[in-house]
Short mmCIF file of C-alpha atoms in Angstrom, two decimals:
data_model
loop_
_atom_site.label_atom_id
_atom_site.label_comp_id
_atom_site.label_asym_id
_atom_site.label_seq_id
_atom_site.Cartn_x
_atom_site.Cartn_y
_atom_site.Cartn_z
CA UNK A 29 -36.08 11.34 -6.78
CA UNK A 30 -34.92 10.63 -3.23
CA UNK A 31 -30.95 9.62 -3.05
CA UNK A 32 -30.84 6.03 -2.63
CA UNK A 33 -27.25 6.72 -0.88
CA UNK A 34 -28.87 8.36 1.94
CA UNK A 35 -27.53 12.06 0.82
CA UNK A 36 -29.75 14.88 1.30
CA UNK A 37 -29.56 18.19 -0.41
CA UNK A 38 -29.61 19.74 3.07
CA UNK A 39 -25.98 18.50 3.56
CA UNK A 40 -24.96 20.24 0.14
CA UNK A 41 -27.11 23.24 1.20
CA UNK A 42 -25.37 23.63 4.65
CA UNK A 43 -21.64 22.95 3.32
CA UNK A 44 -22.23 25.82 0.24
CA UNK A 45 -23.26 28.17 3.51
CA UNK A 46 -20.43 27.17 5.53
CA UNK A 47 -18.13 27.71 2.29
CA UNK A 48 -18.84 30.60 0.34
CA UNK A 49 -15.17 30.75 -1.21
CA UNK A 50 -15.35 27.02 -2.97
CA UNK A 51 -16.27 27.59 -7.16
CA UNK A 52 -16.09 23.91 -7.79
CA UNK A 53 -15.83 20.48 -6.54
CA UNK A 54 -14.17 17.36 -7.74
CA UNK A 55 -16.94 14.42 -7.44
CA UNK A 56 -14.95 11.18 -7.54
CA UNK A 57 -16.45 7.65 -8.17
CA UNK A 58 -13.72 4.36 -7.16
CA UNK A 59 -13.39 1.91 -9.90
CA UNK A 60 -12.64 -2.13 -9.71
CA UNK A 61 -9.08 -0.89 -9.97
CA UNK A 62 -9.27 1.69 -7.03
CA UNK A 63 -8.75 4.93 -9.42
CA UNK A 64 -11.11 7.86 -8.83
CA UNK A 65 -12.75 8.62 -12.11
CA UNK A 66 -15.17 11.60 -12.26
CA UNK A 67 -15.75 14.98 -13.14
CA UNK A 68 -14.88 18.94 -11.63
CA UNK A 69 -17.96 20.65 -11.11
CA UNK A 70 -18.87 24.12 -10.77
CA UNK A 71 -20.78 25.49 -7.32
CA UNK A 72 -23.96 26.18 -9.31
CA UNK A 73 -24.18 22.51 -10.51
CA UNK A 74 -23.81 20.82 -6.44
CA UNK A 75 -27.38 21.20 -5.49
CA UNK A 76 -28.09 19.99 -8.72
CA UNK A 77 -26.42 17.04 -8.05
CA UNK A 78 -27.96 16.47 -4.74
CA UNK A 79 -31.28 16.63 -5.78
CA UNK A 80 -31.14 13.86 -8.98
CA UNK A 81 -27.86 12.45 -8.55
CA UNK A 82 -25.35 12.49 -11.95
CA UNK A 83 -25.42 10.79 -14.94
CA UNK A 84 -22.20 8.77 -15.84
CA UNK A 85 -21.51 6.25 -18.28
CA UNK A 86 -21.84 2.82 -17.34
CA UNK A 87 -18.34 2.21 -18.88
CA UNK A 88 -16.65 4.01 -16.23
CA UNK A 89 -16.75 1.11 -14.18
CA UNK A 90 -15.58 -1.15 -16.85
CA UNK A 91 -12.17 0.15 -17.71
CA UNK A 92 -8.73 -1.54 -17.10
CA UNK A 93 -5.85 0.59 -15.64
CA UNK A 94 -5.02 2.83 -18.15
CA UNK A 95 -8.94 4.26 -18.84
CA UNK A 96 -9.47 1.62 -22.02
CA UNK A 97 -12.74 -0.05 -22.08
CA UNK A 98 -12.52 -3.83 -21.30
CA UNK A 99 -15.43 -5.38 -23.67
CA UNK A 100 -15.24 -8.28 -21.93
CA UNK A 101 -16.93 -6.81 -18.80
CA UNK A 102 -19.94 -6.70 -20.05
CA UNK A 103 -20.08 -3.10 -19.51
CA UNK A 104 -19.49 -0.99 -22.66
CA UNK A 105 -21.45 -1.75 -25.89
CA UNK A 106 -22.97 -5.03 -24.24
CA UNK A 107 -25.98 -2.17 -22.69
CA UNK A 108 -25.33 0.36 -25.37
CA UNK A 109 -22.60 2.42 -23.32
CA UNK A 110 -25.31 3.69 -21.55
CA UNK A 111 -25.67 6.24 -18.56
CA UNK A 112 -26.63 4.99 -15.08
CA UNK A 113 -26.89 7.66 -12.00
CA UNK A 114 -24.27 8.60 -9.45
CA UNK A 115 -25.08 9.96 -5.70
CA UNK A 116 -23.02 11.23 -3.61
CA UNK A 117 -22.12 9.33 -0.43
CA UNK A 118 -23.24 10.93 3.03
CA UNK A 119 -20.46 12.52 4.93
CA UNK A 120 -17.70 12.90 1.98
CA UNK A 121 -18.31 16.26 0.49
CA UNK A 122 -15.29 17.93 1.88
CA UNK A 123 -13.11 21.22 1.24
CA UNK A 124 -9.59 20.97 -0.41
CA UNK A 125 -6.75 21.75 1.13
CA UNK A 126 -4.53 25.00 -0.24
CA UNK A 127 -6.65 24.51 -3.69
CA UNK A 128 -6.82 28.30 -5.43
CA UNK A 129 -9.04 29.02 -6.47
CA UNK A 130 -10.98 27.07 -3.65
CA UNK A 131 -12.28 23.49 -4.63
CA UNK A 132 -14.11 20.36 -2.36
CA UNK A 133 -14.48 16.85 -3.15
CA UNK A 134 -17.18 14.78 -3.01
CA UNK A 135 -17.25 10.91 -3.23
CA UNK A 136 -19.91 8.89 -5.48
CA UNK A 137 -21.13 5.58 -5.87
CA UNK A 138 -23.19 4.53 -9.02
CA UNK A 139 -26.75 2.86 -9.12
CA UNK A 140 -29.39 2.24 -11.58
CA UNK A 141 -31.81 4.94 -13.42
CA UNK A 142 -34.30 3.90 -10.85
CA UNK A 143 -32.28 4.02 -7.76
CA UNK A 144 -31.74 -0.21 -7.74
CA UNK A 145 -27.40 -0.75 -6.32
CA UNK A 146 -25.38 -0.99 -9.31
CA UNK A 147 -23.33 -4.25 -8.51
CA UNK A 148 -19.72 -3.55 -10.45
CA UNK A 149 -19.75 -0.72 -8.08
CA UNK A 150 -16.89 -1.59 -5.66
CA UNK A 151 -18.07 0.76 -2.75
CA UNK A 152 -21.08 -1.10 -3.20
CA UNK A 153 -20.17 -4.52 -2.66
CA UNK A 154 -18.47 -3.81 0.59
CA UNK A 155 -21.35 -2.53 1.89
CA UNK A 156 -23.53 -5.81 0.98
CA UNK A 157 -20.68 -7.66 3.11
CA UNK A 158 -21.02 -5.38 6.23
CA UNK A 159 -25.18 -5.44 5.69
CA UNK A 160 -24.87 -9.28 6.07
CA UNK A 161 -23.06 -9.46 8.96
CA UNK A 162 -25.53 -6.69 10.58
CA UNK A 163 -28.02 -9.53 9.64
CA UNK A 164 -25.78 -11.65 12.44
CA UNK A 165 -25.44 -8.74 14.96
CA UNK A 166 -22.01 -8.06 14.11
CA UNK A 167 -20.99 -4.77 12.71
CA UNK A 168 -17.42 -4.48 11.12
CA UNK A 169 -14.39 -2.29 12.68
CA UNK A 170 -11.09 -1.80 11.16
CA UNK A 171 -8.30 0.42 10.22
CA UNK A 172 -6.21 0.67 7.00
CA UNK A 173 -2.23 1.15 7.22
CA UNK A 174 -0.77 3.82 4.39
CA UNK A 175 2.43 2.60 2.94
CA UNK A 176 4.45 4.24 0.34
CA UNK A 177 7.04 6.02 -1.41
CA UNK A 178 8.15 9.86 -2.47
CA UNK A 179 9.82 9.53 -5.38
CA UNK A 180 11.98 12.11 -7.74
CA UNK A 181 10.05 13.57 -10.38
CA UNK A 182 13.64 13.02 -12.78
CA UNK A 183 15.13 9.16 -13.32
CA UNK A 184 18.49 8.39 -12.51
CA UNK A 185 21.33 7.60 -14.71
CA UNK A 186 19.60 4.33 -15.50
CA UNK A 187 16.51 5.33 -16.14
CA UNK A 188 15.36 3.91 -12.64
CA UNK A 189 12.99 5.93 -10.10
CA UNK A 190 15.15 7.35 -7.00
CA UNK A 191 13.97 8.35 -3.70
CA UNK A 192 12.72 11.99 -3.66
CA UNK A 193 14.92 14.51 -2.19
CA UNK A 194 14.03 16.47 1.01
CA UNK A 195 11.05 18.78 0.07
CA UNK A 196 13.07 20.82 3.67
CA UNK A 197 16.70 21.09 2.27
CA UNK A 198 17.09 19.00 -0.59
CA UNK A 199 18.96 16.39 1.14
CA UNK A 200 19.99 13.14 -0.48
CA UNK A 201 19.83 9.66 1.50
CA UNK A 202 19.78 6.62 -0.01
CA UNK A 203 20.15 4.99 3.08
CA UNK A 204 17.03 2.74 4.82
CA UNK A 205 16.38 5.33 7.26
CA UNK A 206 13.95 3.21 8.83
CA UNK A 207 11.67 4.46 12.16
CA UNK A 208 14.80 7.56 11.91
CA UNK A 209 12.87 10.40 13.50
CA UNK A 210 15.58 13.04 12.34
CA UNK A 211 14.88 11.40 8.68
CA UNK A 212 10.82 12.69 9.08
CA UNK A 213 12.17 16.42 9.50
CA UNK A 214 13.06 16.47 5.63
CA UNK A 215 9.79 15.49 4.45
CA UNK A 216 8.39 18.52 7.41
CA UNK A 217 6.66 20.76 5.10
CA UNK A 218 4.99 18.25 2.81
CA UNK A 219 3.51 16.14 6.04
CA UNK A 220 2.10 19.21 7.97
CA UNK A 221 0.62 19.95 4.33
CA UNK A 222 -1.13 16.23 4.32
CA UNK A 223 -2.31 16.84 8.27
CA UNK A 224 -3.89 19.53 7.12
CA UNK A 225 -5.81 18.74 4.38
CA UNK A 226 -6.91 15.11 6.58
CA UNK A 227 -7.64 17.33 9.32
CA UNK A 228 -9.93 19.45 6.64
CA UNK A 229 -11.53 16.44 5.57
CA UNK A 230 -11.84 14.59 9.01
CA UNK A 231 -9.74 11.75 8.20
CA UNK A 232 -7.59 10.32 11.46
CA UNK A 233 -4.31 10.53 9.87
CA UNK A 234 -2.08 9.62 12.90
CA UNK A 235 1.53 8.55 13.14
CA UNK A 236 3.86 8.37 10.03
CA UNK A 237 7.55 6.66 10.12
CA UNK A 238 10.13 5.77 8.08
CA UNK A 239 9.59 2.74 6.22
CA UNK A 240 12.11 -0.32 5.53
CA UNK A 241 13.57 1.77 2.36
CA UNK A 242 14.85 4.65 0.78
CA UNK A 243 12.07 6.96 0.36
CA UNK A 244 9.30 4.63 1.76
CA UNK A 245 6.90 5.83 4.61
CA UNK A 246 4.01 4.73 6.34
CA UNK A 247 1.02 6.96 7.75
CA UNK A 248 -1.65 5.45 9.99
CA UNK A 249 -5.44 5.94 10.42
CA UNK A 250 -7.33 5.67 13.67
CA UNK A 251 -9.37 2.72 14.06
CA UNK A 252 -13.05 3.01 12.88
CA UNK A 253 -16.13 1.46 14.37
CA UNK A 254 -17.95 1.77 10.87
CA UNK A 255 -15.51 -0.19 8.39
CA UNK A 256 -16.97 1.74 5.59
CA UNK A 257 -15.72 4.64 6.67
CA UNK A 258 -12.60 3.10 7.34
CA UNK A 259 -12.53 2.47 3.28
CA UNK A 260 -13.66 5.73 2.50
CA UNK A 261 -10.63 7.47 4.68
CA UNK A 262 -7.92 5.16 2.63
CA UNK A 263 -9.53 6.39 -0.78
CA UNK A 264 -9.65 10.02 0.63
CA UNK A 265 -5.72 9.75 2.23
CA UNK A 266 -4.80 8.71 -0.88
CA UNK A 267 -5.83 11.37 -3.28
CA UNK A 268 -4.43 13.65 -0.25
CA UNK A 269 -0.89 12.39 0.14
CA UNK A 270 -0.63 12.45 -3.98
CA UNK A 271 -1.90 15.94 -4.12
CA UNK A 272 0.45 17.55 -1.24
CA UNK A 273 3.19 15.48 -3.08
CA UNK A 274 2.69 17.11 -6.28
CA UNK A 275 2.61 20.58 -4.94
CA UNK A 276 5.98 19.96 -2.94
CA UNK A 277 7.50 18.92 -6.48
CA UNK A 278 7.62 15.08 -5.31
CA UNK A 279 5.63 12.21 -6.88
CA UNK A 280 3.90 9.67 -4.19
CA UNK A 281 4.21 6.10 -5.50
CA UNK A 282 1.53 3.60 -4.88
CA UNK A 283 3.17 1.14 -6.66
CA UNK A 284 3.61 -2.43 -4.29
CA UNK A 285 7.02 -2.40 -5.53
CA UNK A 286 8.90 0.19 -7.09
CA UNK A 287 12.35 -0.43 -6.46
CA UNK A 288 13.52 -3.84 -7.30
CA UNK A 289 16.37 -4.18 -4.19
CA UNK A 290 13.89 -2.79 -1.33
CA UNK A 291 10.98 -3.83 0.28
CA UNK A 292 7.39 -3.06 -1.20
CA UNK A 293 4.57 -1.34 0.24
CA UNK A 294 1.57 -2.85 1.82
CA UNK A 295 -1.84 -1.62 3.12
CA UNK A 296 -2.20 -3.95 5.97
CA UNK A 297 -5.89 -4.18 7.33
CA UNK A 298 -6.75 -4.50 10.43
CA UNK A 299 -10.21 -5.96 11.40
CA UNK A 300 -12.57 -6.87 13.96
CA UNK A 301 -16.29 -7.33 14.90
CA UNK A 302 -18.55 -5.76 17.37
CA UNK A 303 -21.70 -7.01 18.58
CA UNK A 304 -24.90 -4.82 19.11
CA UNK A 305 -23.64 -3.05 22.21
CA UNK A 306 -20.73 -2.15 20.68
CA UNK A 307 -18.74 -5.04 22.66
CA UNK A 308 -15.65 -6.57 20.48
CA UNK A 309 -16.57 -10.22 20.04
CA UNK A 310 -12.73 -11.33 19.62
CA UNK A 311 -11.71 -10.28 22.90
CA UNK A 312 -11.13 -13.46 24.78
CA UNK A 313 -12.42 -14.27 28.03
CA UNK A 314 -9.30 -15.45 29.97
CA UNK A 315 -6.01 -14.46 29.33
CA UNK A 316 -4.34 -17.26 27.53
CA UNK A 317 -7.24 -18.30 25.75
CA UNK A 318 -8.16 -17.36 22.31
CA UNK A 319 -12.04 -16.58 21.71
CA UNK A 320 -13.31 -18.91 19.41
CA UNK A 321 -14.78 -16.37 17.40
CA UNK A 322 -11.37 -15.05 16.57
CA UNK A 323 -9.98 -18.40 15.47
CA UNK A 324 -12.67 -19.28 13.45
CA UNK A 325 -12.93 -15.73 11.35
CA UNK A 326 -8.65 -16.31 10.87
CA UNK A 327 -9.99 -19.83 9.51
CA UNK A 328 -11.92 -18.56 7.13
CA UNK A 329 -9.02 -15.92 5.83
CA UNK A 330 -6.87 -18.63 5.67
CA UNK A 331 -8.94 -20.69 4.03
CA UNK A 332 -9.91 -18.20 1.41
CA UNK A 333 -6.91 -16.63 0.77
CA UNK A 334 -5.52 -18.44 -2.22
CA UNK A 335 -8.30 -17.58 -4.11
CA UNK A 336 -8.64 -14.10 -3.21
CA UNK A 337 -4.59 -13.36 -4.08
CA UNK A 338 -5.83 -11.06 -7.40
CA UNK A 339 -8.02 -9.08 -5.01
CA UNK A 340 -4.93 -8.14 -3.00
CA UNK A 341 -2.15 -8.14 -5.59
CA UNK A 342 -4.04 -7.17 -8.45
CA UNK A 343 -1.71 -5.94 -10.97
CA UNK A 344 1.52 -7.74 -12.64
CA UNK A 345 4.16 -5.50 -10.20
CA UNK A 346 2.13 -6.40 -6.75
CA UNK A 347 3.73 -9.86 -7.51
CA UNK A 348 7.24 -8.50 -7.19
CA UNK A 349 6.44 -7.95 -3.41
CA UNK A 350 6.56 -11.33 -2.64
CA UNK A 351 9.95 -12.43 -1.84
CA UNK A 352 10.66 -14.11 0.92
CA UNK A 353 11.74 -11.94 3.93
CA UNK A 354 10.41 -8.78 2.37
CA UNK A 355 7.91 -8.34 5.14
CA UNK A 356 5.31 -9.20 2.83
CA UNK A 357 3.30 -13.04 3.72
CA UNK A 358 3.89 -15.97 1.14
CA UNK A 359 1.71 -18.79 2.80
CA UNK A 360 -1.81 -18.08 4.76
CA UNK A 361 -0.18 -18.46 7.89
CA UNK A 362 -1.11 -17.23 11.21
CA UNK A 363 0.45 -15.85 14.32
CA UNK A 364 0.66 -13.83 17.59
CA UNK A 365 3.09 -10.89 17.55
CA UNK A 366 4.63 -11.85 14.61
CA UNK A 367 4.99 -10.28 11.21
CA UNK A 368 6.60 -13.21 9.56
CA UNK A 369 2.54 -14.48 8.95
CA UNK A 370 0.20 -13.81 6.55
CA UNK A 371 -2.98 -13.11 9.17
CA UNK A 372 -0.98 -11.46 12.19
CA UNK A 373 -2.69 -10.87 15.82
CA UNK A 374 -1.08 -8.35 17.34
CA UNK A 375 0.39 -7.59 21.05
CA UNK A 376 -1.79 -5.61 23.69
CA UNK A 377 -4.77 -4.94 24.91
CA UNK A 378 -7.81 -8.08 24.64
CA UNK A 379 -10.31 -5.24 24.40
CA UNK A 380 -8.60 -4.64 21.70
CA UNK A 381 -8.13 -7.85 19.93
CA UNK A 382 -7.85 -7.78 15.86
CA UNK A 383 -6.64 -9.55 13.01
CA UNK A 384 -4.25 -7.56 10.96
CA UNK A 385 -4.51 -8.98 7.54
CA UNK A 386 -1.28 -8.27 5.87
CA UNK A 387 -1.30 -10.24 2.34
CA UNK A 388 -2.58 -6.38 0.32
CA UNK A 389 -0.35 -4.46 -1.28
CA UNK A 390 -1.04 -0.25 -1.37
CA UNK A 391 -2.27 -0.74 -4.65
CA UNK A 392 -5.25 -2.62 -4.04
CA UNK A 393 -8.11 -1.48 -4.09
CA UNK A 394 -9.84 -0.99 -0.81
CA UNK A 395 -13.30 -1.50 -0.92
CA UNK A 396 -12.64 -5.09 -2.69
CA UNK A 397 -10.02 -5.58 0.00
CA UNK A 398 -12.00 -5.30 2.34
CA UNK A 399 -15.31 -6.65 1.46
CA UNK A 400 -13.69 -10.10 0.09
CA UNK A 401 -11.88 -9.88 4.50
CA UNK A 402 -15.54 -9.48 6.18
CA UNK A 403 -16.50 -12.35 3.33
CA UNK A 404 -14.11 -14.54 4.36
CA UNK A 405 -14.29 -13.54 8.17
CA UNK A 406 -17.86 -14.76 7.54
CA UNK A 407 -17.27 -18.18 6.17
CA UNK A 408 -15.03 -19.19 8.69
CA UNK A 409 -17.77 -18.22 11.54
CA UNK A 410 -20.81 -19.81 9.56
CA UNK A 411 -18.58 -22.94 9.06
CA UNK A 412 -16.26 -22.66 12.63
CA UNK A 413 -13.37 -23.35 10.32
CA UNK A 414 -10.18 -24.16 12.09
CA UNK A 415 -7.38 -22.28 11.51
CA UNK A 416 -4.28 -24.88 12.46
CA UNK A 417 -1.43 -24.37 14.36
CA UNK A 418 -0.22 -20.64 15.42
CA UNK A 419 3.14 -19.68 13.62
CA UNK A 420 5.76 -19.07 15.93
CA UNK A 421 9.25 -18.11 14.70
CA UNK A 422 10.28 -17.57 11.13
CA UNK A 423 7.04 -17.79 9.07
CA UNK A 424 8.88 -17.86 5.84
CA UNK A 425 10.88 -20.89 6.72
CA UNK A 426 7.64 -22.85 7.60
CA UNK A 427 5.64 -21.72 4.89
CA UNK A 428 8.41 -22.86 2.24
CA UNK A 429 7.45 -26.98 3.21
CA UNK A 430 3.37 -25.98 3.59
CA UNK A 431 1.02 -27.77 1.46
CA UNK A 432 -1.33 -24.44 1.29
CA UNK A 433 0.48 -21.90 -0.50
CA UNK A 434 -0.46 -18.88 -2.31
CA UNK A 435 -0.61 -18.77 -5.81
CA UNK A 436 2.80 -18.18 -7.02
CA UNK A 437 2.39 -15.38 -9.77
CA UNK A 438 -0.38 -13.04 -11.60
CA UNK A 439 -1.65 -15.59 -14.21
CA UNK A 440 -2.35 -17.91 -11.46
CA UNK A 441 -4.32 -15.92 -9.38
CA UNK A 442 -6.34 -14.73 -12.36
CA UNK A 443 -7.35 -18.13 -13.01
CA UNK A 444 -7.86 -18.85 -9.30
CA UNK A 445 -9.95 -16.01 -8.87
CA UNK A 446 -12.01 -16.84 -12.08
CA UNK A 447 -13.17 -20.00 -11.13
CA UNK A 448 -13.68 -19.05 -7.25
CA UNK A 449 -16.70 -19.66 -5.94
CA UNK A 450 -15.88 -17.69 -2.85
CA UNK A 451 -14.97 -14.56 -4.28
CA UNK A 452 -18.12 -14.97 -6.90
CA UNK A 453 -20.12 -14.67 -3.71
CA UNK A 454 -17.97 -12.33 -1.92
CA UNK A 455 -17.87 -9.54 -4.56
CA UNK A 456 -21.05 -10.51 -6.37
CA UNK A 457 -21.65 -11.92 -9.44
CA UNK A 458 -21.57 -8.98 -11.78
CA UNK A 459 -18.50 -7.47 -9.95
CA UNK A 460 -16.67 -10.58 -9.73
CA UNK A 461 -17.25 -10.69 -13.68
CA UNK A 462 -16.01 -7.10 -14.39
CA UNK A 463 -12.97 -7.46 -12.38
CA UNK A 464 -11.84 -10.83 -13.52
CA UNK A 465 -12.12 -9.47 -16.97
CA UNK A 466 -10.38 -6.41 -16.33
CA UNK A 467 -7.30 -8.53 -14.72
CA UNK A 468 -7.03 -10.79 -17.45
CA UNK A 469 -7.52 -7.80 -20.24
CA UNK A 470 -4.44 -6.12 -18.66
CA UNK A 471 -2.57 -9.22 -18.05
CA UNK A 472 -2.29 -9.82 -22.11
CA UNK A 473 -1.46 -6.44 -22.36
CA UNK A 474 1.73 -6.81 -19.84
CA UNK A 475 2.27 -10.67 -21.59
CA UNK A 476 2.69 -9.25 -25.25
CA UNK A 477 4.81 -6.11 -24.46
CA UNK A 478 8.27 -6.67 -25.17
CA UNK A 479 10.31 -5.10 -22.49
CA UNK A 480 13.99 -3.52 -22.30
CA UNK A 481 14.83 -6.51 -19.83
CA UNK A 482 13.88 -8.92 -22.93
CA UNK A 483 16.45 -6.94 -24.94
CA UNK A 484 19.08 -6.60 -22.16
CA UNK A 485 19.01 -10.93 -21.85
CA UNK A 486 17.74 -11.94 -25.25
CA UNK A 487 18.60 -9.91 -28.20
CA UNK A 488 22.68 -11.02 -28.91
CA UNK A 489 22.15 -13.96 -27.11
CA UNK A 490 19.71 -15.97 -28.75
#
């Protein structure tokens, strides 16, 4: 049958040509939760694949963190655990960097027997958001920020994770070495190793620094006219950086917090909208004052924001990112050169003009991220929603007296999230079903686990 993704077997036919070395491939679809579940296939089985897609179970897209079906998603015995089809998605089969024997990767999103979108599909719902604002003449831009850490493979003396040593030397600093150039040249090999394999796989990987902690960096991507493709480099720097990490004998941490004393990671977004002739519609007219356009779509992600928390903090440690001065927004605020705010637009250029949303931690999933943005972008043009007065100053202070606050920890957001109307609409029914189940599932599992910090206050004290 014909791909509904758009993929043709001539791509697959032209990249075995180009690549006579690769045996196998590793064809990856993104769950609600952002992990790449899939197979390794051999090079006989890729044309295959091209010409009638791949069955998976439709249980792949209903499982919680750990891989363990979540009945409540509807997903697992509900239709029989039954198969459903995977594609692959135009422009992502890609070679492997330094794999031996020589592998590619391929990225897949999941539809119905006969070809109809499978809606839990995250990839899937993003591109519903970006089709409806083609339906206005706008098409999506936007760029994804890489935060995160390189830890130690071995604990400390406290069982804690510890910044990894220099991959170069072996060097030791637990010192916040951050924007330290000299600090990079440790870390050397194992960044020339991730330019490489981006380069390989066309991702615009650009600048990396030293982030505010220990151990904590931050790579950019170039800014993308087609935001899906802005999505799809995240997911594909991702499995990159932890890859390259491995093979240098480091671990890369997604975590949004893994060290309780330091600052947590974010993926900030940054996001704007261009009209048919590729104009950006935010760019204001005279210096000084803001296009209405822009005001109205930081409305909207104001507006929306409480209720779209468990989209960007999704998991019980994204909550421990939110202290105040950490870098990390704790009201829907909004400002101009500031990174004390929630919805930030930054310095430079009008032609240029963006919102960088900044509430996501780096271990959120993208696609949801970014469709449930664009969603909310939308409502506050449809509805010319005011955003309120620009933050100037100390956001934090302000946002400690606002009446609009974010919800203040994981249960609430699930509950939030549940009974959003919003985020129903902005992920879809069926998706906003299989998440919300997914997030509550694994919040009972976190709620009923008694931890070593319940011992450490509790157990002679009680």
């Amino acid at each position: 049958m014909t791909s509904p993704s758009g993929s043709t077997v001539d791509e697959a036919r032209a990249f075995l040509d180009a690549n006579p070395d690769i045996e196998a491939f590793d064809i990856v679809l993104t769950d609600a939760n952002g992990v790449g579940r899939g197979k390794i296939i051999r090079r006989h089985e890729l044309m295959g694949l091209y010409e009638g897609g791949r069955h998976l179970p439709i249980s792949i897209l209903g499982l919680d963190i750990t891989g363990e079906d979540v009945h409540e998603t509807g997903l697992i015995w509900d239709s029989g655990d039954g198969d459903l089809r995977a594609w692959p998605i135009p422009g992502t089969l890609k070679p492997m960097h330094a794999t031996s024997p020589a592998r590619g990767q391929l990225l897949m999103s999941m539809y119905h027997l006969d070809g109809a979108p499978m809606t839990s599909d995250p990839r899937l719902a993003l591109q519903r958001q970006v089709d409806r604002l083609a339906a206005k003449g706008l098409h999506p831009a936007g760029a994804f920020e890489l935060e995160f850490f390189l830890l130690s493979n071995e604990r400390d003396g406290d069982g804690k994770v510890q910044p990894a040593r220099a991959v170069l030397d072996g060097r030791v600093s637990g010192k916040t070495e951050v924007y330290s150039v000299d600090h990079l040249h440790g870390m050397e090999p194992l960044f020339s190793d991730i330019y490489a394999a981006a380069k390989l796989q066309g991702i615009p990987a650009e600048t990396v620094i030293s982030e505010y902690a220990p151990g904590q960096y931050e790579l950019t991507l170039r800014y993308r006219k087609d935001v899906m493709q802005a999505a799809d480099d995240l997911i594909m720097l991702k499995r990159i950086v932890r890859i390259q990490a491995r093979r240098h004998g480091v671990t890369a941490c997604f975590m949004a917090k893994p060290i309780e004393k330091y600052a947590g990671s974010g993926m900030h977004f940054h996001a704007s909208l261009l009209d048919a002739d590729g104009t950006n519609v935010f760019t204001e007219a005279k210096e000084g004052e803001w296009q209405p356009k822009l005001l109205h779509a930081i409305g909207g992600l104001a507006a929306t924001m409480a209720e779209s928390m468990l989209v960007f903090a999704p998991h019980a440690n994204s909550w421990r990112r939110f202290v105040s001065q950490s870098y990390a927004p704790v009201a829907p605020t909004w400002g101009v050169n500031n990174r004390s705010v929630a919805l930030r637009v930054p310095a430079g250029d009008a032609r240029n003009r963006r919102i960088e949303h900044r509430p996501s931690g780096v271990d959120a999933n993208p696609y949801l991220v970014a469709a449930t943005i664009l969603a909310g972008i939308s409502k506050g043009l449809d509805e010319q929603l005011d955003p309120g007065p620009e933050t100037s100053g100390n956001g934090y202070e302000q946002a400690e007296g606002s009446e609009s606050v974010m919800p203040a920890d994981w249960r609430t957001a699930i509950e939030a999230a549940k009974g959003s109307e919003f985020l129903r609409e902005a992920l879809g029914h069926d998706l906003h079903r299989t998440f919300t189940a997914i997030k509550e599932s694994e919040y009972l599992r976190v709620a009923r686990t008694v931890s070593e910090l319940d011992y450490h206050l509790y157990l002679h004290e009680v």
